[in-house]
Amino acid sequence: FKAILDEIIKDPKKVQTLDHLKKFLDAVVDDKIVLVASRKLLTDLCTTYLTRLSSEQAKEVALYALERIAARAISFEDQVGLYRNFLADIYEREENWREAAKVLCGAPLESAQKPLSSDYKLKTYLRIARPYLEGDDPVQAEGFINRASLLQNETRDEELQILYRV
């Protein structure tokens, strides 16, 4: 699969690149593929390959990936979070604060499969609040700041404590 992905991404300016990446995603999330392999390929696609595309191309592929894994989101919780954070980074660079916050709100924070650390949840709540504040929506931001306030005493991470206070 990685060889196929390398070939697809070799020339990201090709018109067919997005179609090929979408077909690749369709194959990767198919029930016939071992879940461990699917997770690894989805992670690699997001962390290594999408960064080689333009923001518009990467956004389109990441949104498609989220759409494709939605039906099996419980099996791909880490990847859902990864793609949502990736998209939020793009939206923040574009100063599209509402979309950044919206995409982050869909990140799984109450995992059925594995408990997430308080630090991770705190960081995510603060990350969601920031674009709401940047986009002049303090009411929405306050909800996530309140959620963060419940966790801020549990962290030993000084950076997160400072970020919360700011």
mmCIF file of C-alpha atoms in Angstrom:
data_model
loop_
_atom_site.group_PDB
_atom_site.id
_atom_site.type_symbol
_atom_site.label_atom_id
_atom_site.label_comp_id
_atom_site.label_asym_id
_atom_site.label_seq_id
_atom_site.Cartn_x
_atom_site.Cartn_y
_atom_site.Cartn_z
ATOM 1 C CA PHE A 1 0.000 0.000 0.000
ATOM 2 C CA LYS A 2 2.814 2.420 0.815
ATOM 3 C CA ALA A 3 4.313 1.940 -2.645
ATOM 4 C CA ILE A 4 0.942 2.810 -4.158
ATOM 5 C CA LEU A 5 0.696 5.898 -1.964
ATOM 6 C CA ASP A 6 4.222 6.959 -2.933
ATOM 7 C CA GLU A 7 3.279 6.649 -6.602
ATOM 8 C CA ILE A 8 0.064 8.650 -6.162
ATOM 9 C CA ILE A 9 1.783 11.481 -4.297
ATOM 10 C CA LYS A 10 4.843 11.599 -6.556
ATOM 11 C CA ASP A 11 3.322 14.428 -8.573
ATOM 12 C CA PRO A 12 0.650 16.161 -6.460
ATOM 13 C CA LYS A 13 -0.122 18.647 -9.240
ATOM 14 C CA LYS A 14 -1.613 15.917 -11.433
ATOM 15 C CA VAL A 15 -5.343 16.253 -11.906
ATOM 16 C CA GLN A 16 -5.901 12.597 -10.983
ATOM 17 C CA THR A 17 -4.074 12.810 -7.654
ATOM 18 C CA LEU A 18 -7.174 13.608 -5.594
ATOM 19 C CA ASP A 19 -9.248 10.909 -7.274
ATOM 20 C CA HIS A 20 -6.489 8.371 -6.727
ATOM 21 C CA LEU A 21 -6.118 9.358 -3.069
ATOM 22 C CA LYS A 22 -9.859 8.977 -2.568
ATOM 23 C CA LYS A 23 -9.782 5.521 -4.160
ATOM 24 C CA PHE A 24 -6.821 4.686 -1.936
ATOM 25 C CA LEU A 25 -8.846 5.759 1.112
ATOM 26 C CA ASP A 26 -11.801 3.665 -0.038
ATOM 27 C CA ALA A 27 -9.528 0.628 -0.207
ATOM 28 C CA VAL A 28 -7.805 1.318 3.123
ATOM 29 C CA VAL A 29 -11.021 1.622 5.135
ATOM 30 C CA ASP A 30 -12.597 -1.438 3.529
ATOM 31 C CA ASP A 31 -13.654 -4.106 6.038
ATOM 32 C CA LYS A 32 -11.451 -6.623 4.236
ATOM 33 C CA ILE A 33 -8.280 -4.805 5.292
ATOM 34 C CA VAL A 34 -6.874 -5.682 8.702
ATOM 35 C CA LEU A 35 -7.724 -2.886 11.131
ATOM 36 C CA VAL A 36 -4.130 -2.478 12.335
ATOM 37 C CA ALA A 37 -2.963 -1.927 8.754
ATOM 38 C CA SER A 38 -5.814 0.489 8.028
ATOM 39 C CA ARG A 39 -4.990 2.565 11.091
ATOM 40 C CA LYS A 40 -1.300 2.734 10.195
ATOM 41 C CA LEU A 41 -1.996 3.709 6.590
ATOM 42 C CA LEU A 42 -4.505 6.381 7.606
ATOM 43 C CA THR A 43 -2.018 7.789 10.102
ATOM 44 C CA ASP A 44 0.814 7.786 7.562
ATOM 45 C CA LEU A 45 -1.372 9.435 4.941
ATOM 46 C CA CYS A 46 -2.211 12.285 7.309
ATOM 47 C CA THR A 47 1.190 12.815 8.923
ATOM 48 C CA THR A 48 3.471 12.233 5.950
ATOM 49 C CA TYR A 49 1.672 12.485 2.648
ATOM 50 C CA LEU A 50 -1.019 15.151 3.020
ATOM 51 C CA THR A 51 1.619 17.689 4.006
ATOM 52 C CA ARG A 52 2.984 17.415 0.456
ATOM 53 C CA LEU A 53 -0.270 18.638 -1.044
ATOM 54 C CA SER A 54 -1.609 22.164 -1.287
ATOM 55 C CA SER A 55 -3.875 23.247 1.566
ATOM 56 C CA GLU A 56 -6.943 22.927 -0.654
ATOM 57 C CA GLN A 57 -6.007 19.429 -1.808
ATOM 58 C CA ALA A 58 -5.088 18.300 1.707
ATOM 59 C CA LYS A 59 -8.342 19.700 3.068
ATOM 60 C CA GLU A 60 -10.386 17.862 0.453
ATOM 61 C CA VAL A 61 -8.643 14.547 1.117
ATOM 62 C CA ALA A 62 -8.819 14.929 4.910
ATOM 63 C CA LEU A 63 -12.540 15.726 4.776
ATOM 64 C CA TYR A 64 -13.070 12.718 2.529
ATOM 65 C CA ALA A 65 -11.109 10.527 4.945
ATOM 66 C CA LEU A 66 -13.304 11.655 7.846
ATOM 67 C CA GLU A 67 -16.399 10.974 5.773
ATOM 68 C CA ARG A 68 -15.186 7.478 4.892
ATOM 69 C CA ILE A 69 -14.214 6.481 8.432
ATOM 70 C CA ALA A 70 -17.308 7.996 10.067
ATOM 71 C CA ALA A 71 -19.199 4.698 9.990
ATOM 72 C CA ARG A 72 -16.334 2.983 11.828
ATOM 73 C CA ALA A 73 -15.218 5.954 13.929
ATOM 74 C CA ILE A 74 -14.929 3.863 17.096
ATOM 75 C CA SER A 75 -12.329 1.699 15.359
ATOM 76 C CA PHE A 76 -10.429 4.773 14.151
ATOM 77 C CA GLU A 77 -10.656 7.160 17.117
ATOM 78 C CA ASP A 78 -6.979 8.156 17.005
ATOM 79 C CA GLN A 79 -7.136 8.758 13.273
ATOM 80 C CA VAL A 80 -10.330 10.818 13.575
ATOM 81 C CA GLY A 81 -8.562 13.040 16.109
ATOM 82 C CA LEU A 82 -5.483 13.257 13.904
ATOM 83 C CA TYR A 83 -7.416 14.285 10.783
ATOM 84 C CA ARG A 84 -9.528 16.783 12.726
ATOM 85 C CA ASN A 85 -6.426 18.417 14.209
ATOM 86 C CA PHE A 86 -4.821 18.456 10.761
ATOM 87 C CA LEU A 87 -7.868 20.211 9.296
ATOM 88 C CA ALA A 88 -8.001 22.657 12.204
ATOM 89 C CA ASP A 89 -4.372 23.604 11.510
ATOM 90 C CA ILE A 90 -5.289 24.419 7.911
ATOM 91 C CA TYR A 91 -8.379 26.396 8.907
ATOM 92 C CA GLU A 92 -6.384 28.341 11.504
ATOM 93 C CA ARG A 93 -3.730 29.241 8.921
ATOM 94 C CA GLU A 94 -6.567 30.507 6.726
ATOM 95 C CA GLU A 95 -8.006 32.355 9.752
ATOM 96 C CA ASN A 96 -11.246 30.465 9.257
ATOM 97 C CA TRP A 97 -11.892 30.317 13.005
ATOM 98 C CA ARG A 98 -15.435 28.973 12.912
ATOM 99 C CA GLU A 99 -14.461 25.985 10.759
ATOM 100 C CA ALA A 100 -11.380 25.322 12.904
ATOM 101 C CA ALA A 101 -13.502 25.204 16.043
ATOM 102 C CA LYS A 102 -16.232 23.181 14.353
ATOM 103 C CA VAL A 103 -13.858 20.511 13.098
ATOM 104 C CA LEU A 104 -12.152 20.250 16.496
ATOM 105 C CA CYS A 105 -15.490 19.814 18.256
ATOM 106 C CA GLY A 106 -15.871 16.477 16.488
ATOM 107 C CA ALA A 107 -12.666 15.041 17.935
ATOM 108 C CA PRO A 108 -13.370 12.062 20.187
ATOM 109 C CA LEU A 109 -12.591 12.991 23.792
ATOM 110 C CA GLU A 110 -14.586 10.345 25.614
ATOM 111 C CA SER A 111 -13.132 7.149 24.235
ATOM 112 C CA ALA A 112 -14.964 3.868 24.457
ATOM 113 C CA GLN A 113 -11.774 1.931 23.735
ATOM 114 C CA LYS A 114 -9.148 3.679 25.792
ATOM 115 C CA PRO A 115 -9.180 6.446 28.343
ATOM 116 C CA LEU A 116 -7.638 9.700 27.179
ATOM 117 C CA SER A 117 -5.364 11.629 29.496
ATOM 118 C CA SER A 118 -6.596 14.718 31.285
ATOM 119 C CA ASP A 119 -3.742 16.636 29.659
ATOM 120 C CA TYR A 120 -4.917 15.650 26.185
ATOM 121 C CA LYS A 121 -8.508 16.630 26.963
ATOM 122 C CA LEU A 122 -7.422 19.919 28.570
ATOM 123 C CA LYS A 123 -5.229 20.772 25.591
ATOM 124 C CA THR A 124 -8.059 19.951 23.187
ATOM 125 C CA TYR A 125 -10.680 21.987 25.063
ATOM 126 C CA LEU A 126 -8.329 24.962 25.119
ATOM 127 C CA ARG A 127 -7.551 24.467 21.441
ATOM 128 C CA ILE A 128 -11.277 24.496 20.638
ATOM 129 C CA ALA A 129 -11.863 27.626 22.729
ATOM 130 C CA ARG A 130 -9.119 29.595 20.980
ATOM 131 C CA PRO A 131 -10.650 29.756 17.481
ATOM 132 C CA TYR A 132 -14.006 30.625 19.007
ATOM 133 C CA LEU A 133 -12.327 33.552 20.772
ATOM 134 C CA GLU A 134 -10.449 34.536 17.603
ATOM 135 C CA GLY A 135 -13.734 34.428 15.711
ATOM 136 C CA ASP A 136 -15.469 36.682 18.242
ATOM 137 C CA ASP A 137 -17.689 33.961 19.692
ATOM 138 C CA PRO A 138 -16.965 34.163 23.433
ATOM 139 C CA VAL A 139 -20.157 32.308 24.375
ATOM 140 C CA GLN A 140 -19.048 29.144 22.577
ATOM 141 C CA ALA A 141 -15.498 29.572 23.874
ATOM 142 C CA GLU A 142 -16.743 29.827 27.444
ATOM 143 C CA GLY A 143 -18.300 26.365 27.272
ATOM 144 C CA PHE A 144 -14.969 24.794 26.392
ATOM 145 C CA ILE A 145 -13.072 26.921 28.895
ATOM 146 C CA ASN A 146 -15.488 25.682 31.563
ATOM 147 C CA ARG A 147 -14.782 22.087 30.544
ATOM 148 C CA ALA A 148 -11.069 22.836 30.697
ATOM 149 C CA SER A 149 -11.472 24.330 34.168
ATOM 150 C CA LEU A 150 -12.604 20.940 35.453
ATOM 151 C CA LEU A 151 -9.333 19.414 34.257
ATOM 152 C CA GLN A 152 -6.771 22.152 34.849
ATOM 153 C CA ASN A 153 -6.100 21.077 38.449
ATOM 154 C CA GLU A 154 -5.224 17.571 37.260
ATOM 155 C CA THR A 155 -2.336 18.610 35.023
ATOM 156 C CA ARG A 156 1.284 18.912 36.012
ATOM 157 C CA ASP A 157 2.181 20.355 32.618
ATOM 158 C CA GLU A 158 3.199 23.952 33.297
ATOM 159 C CA GLU A 159 2.625 24.980 29.689
ATOM 160 C CA LEU A 160 -0.990 23.790 29.845
ATOM 161 C CA GLN A 161 -1.501 25.548 33.176
ATOM 162 C CA ILE A 162 -0.216 28.807 31.694
ATOM 163 C CA LEU A 163 -2.288 28.329 28.538
ATOM 164 C CA TYR A 164 -5.394 27.806 30.667
ATOM 165 C CA ARG A 165 -4.746 30.988 32.650
ATOM 166 C CA VAL A 166 -4.282 33.013 29.480
#
